[in-house]
CSV table of C-alpha atoms in Angstrom, one decimal:
chain,number,residue,atom,x,y,z
A,1,THR,CA,99.1,114.0,101.1
A,2,LEU,CA,99.5,112.1,104.4
A,3,GLY,CA,102.0,113.7,106.7
A,4,ASP,CA,104.0,112.4,109.7
A,5,SER,CA,102.2,112.9,113.1
A,6,GLY,CA,105.3,111.9,115.0
A,7,SER,CA,106.9,115.2,114.1
A,8,VAL,CA,103.9,117.3,115.2
A,9,ARG,CA,104.7,119.8,118.0
A,10,PRO,CA,102.6,122.2,120.1
A,11,GLY,CA,102.4,125.6,118.6
A,12,GLN,CA,102.2,124.5,115.0
A,13,LEU,CA,99.4,125.8,112.7
A,14,ALA,CA,96.5,123.4,112.5
A,15,ILE,CA,93.7,123.5,109.9
A,16,ALA,CA,90.5,121.4,110.3
A,17,ILE,CA,88.2,120.6,107.5
A,18,GLY,CA,84.7,119.1,107.9
A,19,ASN,CA,81.0,119.5,107.8
A,20,PRO,CA,80.1,121.1,111.2
A,21,PHE,CA,76.4,121.2,111.7
A,22,GLY,CA,76.0,120.0,108.1
A,23,LEU,CA,77.9,123.0,106.6
A,24,GLU,CA,79.9,121.2,104.0
A,25,GLY,CA,83.6,122.1,103.3
A,26,THR,CA,84.1,124.3,106.4
A,27,MET,CA,87.7,125.2,107.2
A,28,THR,CA,88.8,126.4,110.7
A,29,VAL,CA,92.3,127.4,111.8
A,30,GLY,CA,94.1,127.2,115.1
A,31,ILE,CA,97.3,125.6,116.6
A,32,ILE,CA,98.3,122.3,117.9
A,33,SER,CA,97.7,122.6,121.6
A,34,ALA,CA,99.3,119.4,122.8
A,35,VAL,CA,100.3,115.9,121.6
A,36,GLY,CA,100.2,112.5,123.2
A,37,ARG,CA,96.9,112.9,125.0
A,38,VAL,CA,95.3,109.7,126.2
A,39,ILE,CA,91.5,110.2,126.1
A,40,ARG,CA,88.8,108.0,127.4
A,41,PRO,CA,85.6,109.2,125.8
A,42,GLY,CA,82.4,109.1,127.8
A,43,SER,CA,81.7,105.8,129.5
A,44,ARG,CA,83.7,103.7,127.1
A,45,PRO,CA,86.0,101.2,128.8
A,46,PHE,CA,89.1,101.7,126.7
A,47,SER,CA,91.2,104.8,126.2
A,48,ILE,CA,92.5,106.3,122.9
A,49,PRO,CA,96.2,107.0,123.1
A,50,ASN,CA,98.4,109.7,121.4
A,51,MET,CA,95.6,112.0,120.5
A,52,ILE,CA,96.5,115.4,119.0
A,53,GLN,CA,94.8,118.3,120.8
A,54,THR,CA,94.0,121.4,118.9
A,55,ASP,CA,92.1,124.7,119.4
A,56,ALA,CA,91.1,124.9,115.8
A,57,PRO,CA,87.3,124.9,116.2
A,58,ILE,CA,85.8,121.4,115.8
A,59,ASN,CA,82.1,120.8,116.1
A,60,PRO,CA,79.6,117.9,115.6
A,61,GLY,CA,80.0,117.0,111.9
A,62,ASN,CA,83.8,117.5,111.8
A,63,SER,CA,84.4,113.9,112.8
A,64,GLY,CA,86.2,112.1,110.0
A,65,GLY,CA,87.5,115.2,108.4
A,66,PRO,CA,91.3,115.9,108.1
A,67,LEU,CA,93.5,117.9,110.4
A,68,LEU,CA,96.1,119.6,108.2
A,69,ASP,CA,99.5,121.2,108.8
A,70,ARG,CA,100.7,124.5,107.2
A,71,GLN,CA,101.8,122.6,104.1
A,72,GLY,CA,98.3,121.0,103.7
A,73,ARG,CA,99.5,117.5,104.7
A,74,VAL,CA,97.1,115.4,106.7
A,75,ILE,CA,98.4,115.0,110.3
A,76,GLY,CA,95.2,113.6,111.9
A,77,VAL,CA,91.6,112.8,111.7
A,78,ASN,CA,89.2,115.0,113.6
A,79,THR,CA,87.4,112.8,116.2
A,80,LEU,CA,85.9,114.4,119.3
A,81,ILE,CA,85.7,117.5,121.5
A,82,PHE,CA,85.5,118.3,125.2
A,83,SER,CA,82.5,120.5,125.7
A,84,GLN,CA,79.8,121.1,128.3
A,85,SER,CA,77.6,122.9,125.8
A,86,GLY,CA,78.0,120.5,122.9
A,87,VAL,CA,79.8,123.1,120.7
A,88,SER,CA,83.5,123.9,120.4
A,89,SER,CA,85.3,125.2,123.5
A,90,GLY,CA,88.7,125.1,121.9
A,91,VAL,CA,89.5,121.6,123.1
A,92,GLY,CA,89.3,119.3,120.1
A,93,PHE,CA,91.1,116.0,119.4
A,94,ALA,CA,92.3,114.2,116.3
A,95,ILE,CA,93.6,110.7,115.8
A,96,PRO,CA,97.2,111.0,114.6
A,97,ILE,CA,97.8,110.0,111.0
A,98,ASP,CA,100.5,107.5,112.0
A,99,THR,CA,97.8,105.5,113.8
A,100,VAL,CA,95.5,105.8,110.8
A,101,LYS,CA,98.3,104.4,108.6
A,102,ARG,CA,98.7,101.4,110.9
A,103,VAL,CA,95.0,100.7,111.4
A,104,VAL,CA,93.3,101.4,108.1
A,105,PRO,CA,95.1,98.7,106.0
A,106,GLU,CA,94.0,96.1,108.6
A,107,LEU,CA,90.4,97.4,108.4
A,108,ILE,CA,90.5,97.1,104.6
A,109,ALA,CA,92.1,93.7,104.5
A,110,HIS,CA,90.2,92.0,107.4
A,111,GLY,CA,87.3,94.3,108.4
A,112,ARG,CA,88.7,94.8,111.9
A,113,TYR,CA,91.8,95.9,113.9
A,114,ASP,CA,92.8,93.9,117.0
A,115,HIS,CA,94.2,96.2,119.7
A,116,PRO,CA,96.6,94.6,122.2
A,117,TRP,CA,95.0,94.0,125.6
A,118,LEU,CA,96.6,93.7,129.0
A,119,GLY,CA,93.5,93.5,131.1
A,120,ILE,CA,94.1,96.0,133.9
A,121,SER,CA,92.8,99.4,135.1
A,122,GLY,CA,95.4,101.6,136.8
A,123,PHE,CA,96.3,104.9,138.5
A,124,SER,CA,99.1,107.2,137.5
A,125,VAL,CA,101.5,107.7,140.4
A,126,THR,CA,103.0,111.1,141.1
A,127,PRO,CA,105.5,112.1,143.8
A,128,LEU,CA,102.7,113.7,145.8
A,129,ALA,CA,100.4,110.7,145.5
A,130,ALA,CA,103.3,108.3,146.4
A,131,LYS,CA,104.0,110.3,149.6
A,132,ALA,CA,100.3,110.6,150.6
A,133,LEU,CA,99.5,106.9,149.9
A,134,GLY,CA,102.8,105.4,151.0
A,135,LEU,CA,103.7,103.9,147.7
A,136,PRO,CA,107.2,102.5,147.0
A,137,ALA,CA,108.0,104.7,144.0
A,138,GLU,CA,107.3,108.2,142.9
A,139,HIS,CA,106.2,107.3,139.4
A,140,GLY,CA,104.5,104.3,137.7
A,141,ALA,CA,101.2,102.7,137.0
A,142,LEU,CA,99.5,101.3,140.0
A,143,ILE,CA,97.2,98.4,139.2
A,144,LEU,CA,93.8,99.0,140.7
A,145,GLU,CA,91.9,96.1,139.2
A,146,VAL,CA,92.8,93.0,137.1
A,147,ASP,CA,90.2,91.6,134.7
A,148,PRO,CA,89.9,87.9,135.5
A,149,ARG,CA,89.6,87.1,131.8
A,150,GLY,CA,92.7,88.9,130.8
A,151,PRO,CA,96.4,88.2,130.2
A,152,ALA,CA,97.4,90.1,133.3
A,153,ALA,CA,95.4,87.8,135.5
A,154,GLN,CA,96.8,84.7,133.8
A,155,ALA,CA,100.3,86.0,134.4
A,156,GLY,CA,99.5,86.5,138.1
A,157,LEU,CA,99.5,90.3,138.3
A,158,ARG,CA,97.6,91.6,141.3
A,159,GLY,CA,95.1,94.4,141.8
A,160,GLY,CA,94.4,96.4,144.9
A,161,THR,CA,92.4,95.3,147.9
A,162,GLN,CA,92.6,98.3,150.3
A,163,PRO,CA,90.5,101.4,149.6
A,164,ALA,CA,92.0,104.7,150.4
A,165,ARG,CA,91.0,108.3,149.7
A,166,TYR,CA,93.2,110.6,147.6
A,167,GLU,CA,92.1,114.1,146.3
A,168,GLY,CA,88.5,113.2,146.6
A,169,GLU,CA,88.7,109.8,144.9
A,170,THR,CA,88.9,106.3,146.1
A,171,ILE,CA,92.1,104.5,145.2
A,172,VAL,CA,92.5,100.8,145.8
A,173,LEU,CA,95.9,100.1,147.2
A,174,GLY,CA,97.9,96.9,147.5
A,175,GLY,CA,98.2,96.1,143.8
A,176,ASP,CA,101.4,95.7,141.8
A,177,LEU,CA,103.1,98.9,140.7
A,178,ILE,CA,104.4,98.8,137.1
A,179,VAL,CA,107.5,100.9,136.7
A,180,ALA,CA,108.8,99.6,133.2
A,181,ILE,CA,107.7,97.6,130.2
A,182,ASP,CA,110.3,95.9,128.1
A,183,GLY,CA,112.9,98.0,129.8
A,184,GLN,CA,111.1,101.3,128.9
A,185,PRO,CA,110.3,103.4,132.0
A,186,VAL,CA,106.6,103.7,132.9
A,187,ARG,CA,106.0,107.0,134.7
A,188,GLN,CA,102.3,107.1,134.4
A,189,MET,CA,99.4,104.9,133.1
A,190,GLU,CA,99.4,106.8,129.8
A,191,ASP,CA,103.0,105.6,129.0
A,192,LEU,CA,101.8,102.0,129.3
A,193,ILE,CA,98.8,102.5,127.1
A,194,ALA,CA,100.7,104.3,124.4
A,195,TYR,CA,103.5,101.7,124.4
A,196,LEU,CA,101.2,98.8,124.0
A,197,GLU,CA,99.2,100.5,121.2
A,198,GLU,CA,102.3,101.7,119.2
A,199,LYS,CA,104.8,98.9,119.7
A,200,ARG,CA,102.9,95.7,120.4
A,201,ARG,CA,100.2,93.5,118.9
A,202,PRO,CA,98.0,90.7,120.2
A,203,GLY,CA,100.2,87.6,120.8
A,204,ASP,CA,103.3,89.5,121.6
A,205,GLU,CA,105.0,88.9,125.0
A,206,VAL,CA,106.0,91.8,127.1
A,207,VAL,CA,108.1,92.0,130.3
A,208,LEU,CA,106.7,94.1,133.0
A,209,SER,CA,109.0,95.4,135.8
A,210,ILE,CA,106.9,95.7,138.9
A,211,LEU,CA,107.1,96.5,142.6
A,212,ARG,CA,105.2,94.1,144.8
A,213,ASP,CA,105.3,94.5,148.6
A,214,GLY,CA,108.2,96.9,147.9
A,215,LYS,CA,110.3,94.2,146.1
A,216,ALA,CA,111.2,94.4,142.4
A,217,GLN,CA,110.0,91.6,140.1
A,218,GLU,CA,109.7,90.9,136.4
A,219,VAL,CA,106.5,89.3,135.0
A,220,ARG,CA,106.1,88.1,131.4
A,221,VAL,CA,102.7,88.6,129.9
A,222,ARG,CA,101.4,87.5,126.5
A,223,LEU,CA,99.0,90.1,125.2
A,224,ALA,CA,95.5,89.1,123.9
A,225,PRO,CA,93.1,90.9,121.5
A,226,ARG,CA,91.1,93.5,123.2
A,227,PRO,CA,87.5,92.4,123.8
A,228,SER,CA,84.6,94.2,122.2
A,229,THR,CA,83.0,96.9,124.3
A,230,SER,CA,79.8,94.9,124.3
A,231,SER,CA,81.5,92.0,126.1
């Protein structure tokens, strides 16, 4: 039975079933450690939003197996782990079942699922970062780079041009700071990614509230299908 991942909360019992290391039908138990994680696996250019984090041991071979709640309802699909050794370190992730319900019918009907694409890379602004870097707001998604092929570039959104160091990383300043999308506050880059994935499809128009040179503006952007990783 498919459950409702929107109601999943940290602390709930989590049961993972899969074939770790080829051992068929293995069950492991833990809890939901966190929800709403935005994960960018390895060197892949696109992030996966709203992942469920669990400490139920997940290892290579678990991918594709179900993550269950206490009633045995499927709340996610086991997908990846964070590990320096290649085995479970108690930080595993599952795609939420609500995402599966949305994507799988498209895969069956058309053989593919088109994710909405804005065409930017960004930095999550915090109050400490805003103070250190002289940014005009304490929260938001600062645009670092705009893909010249993407919808953001066509709408005139701007990336950064002025390199600066913050906590050991180089941040390119001078780009637009996104503070809301369709009237919904954007406190960090993850909010923007999750909203686009959950609420919008390619071809939809979104309204971004931005700060440019300290002044508030609204920019309309028509989303495009996300390009393949090979392109």
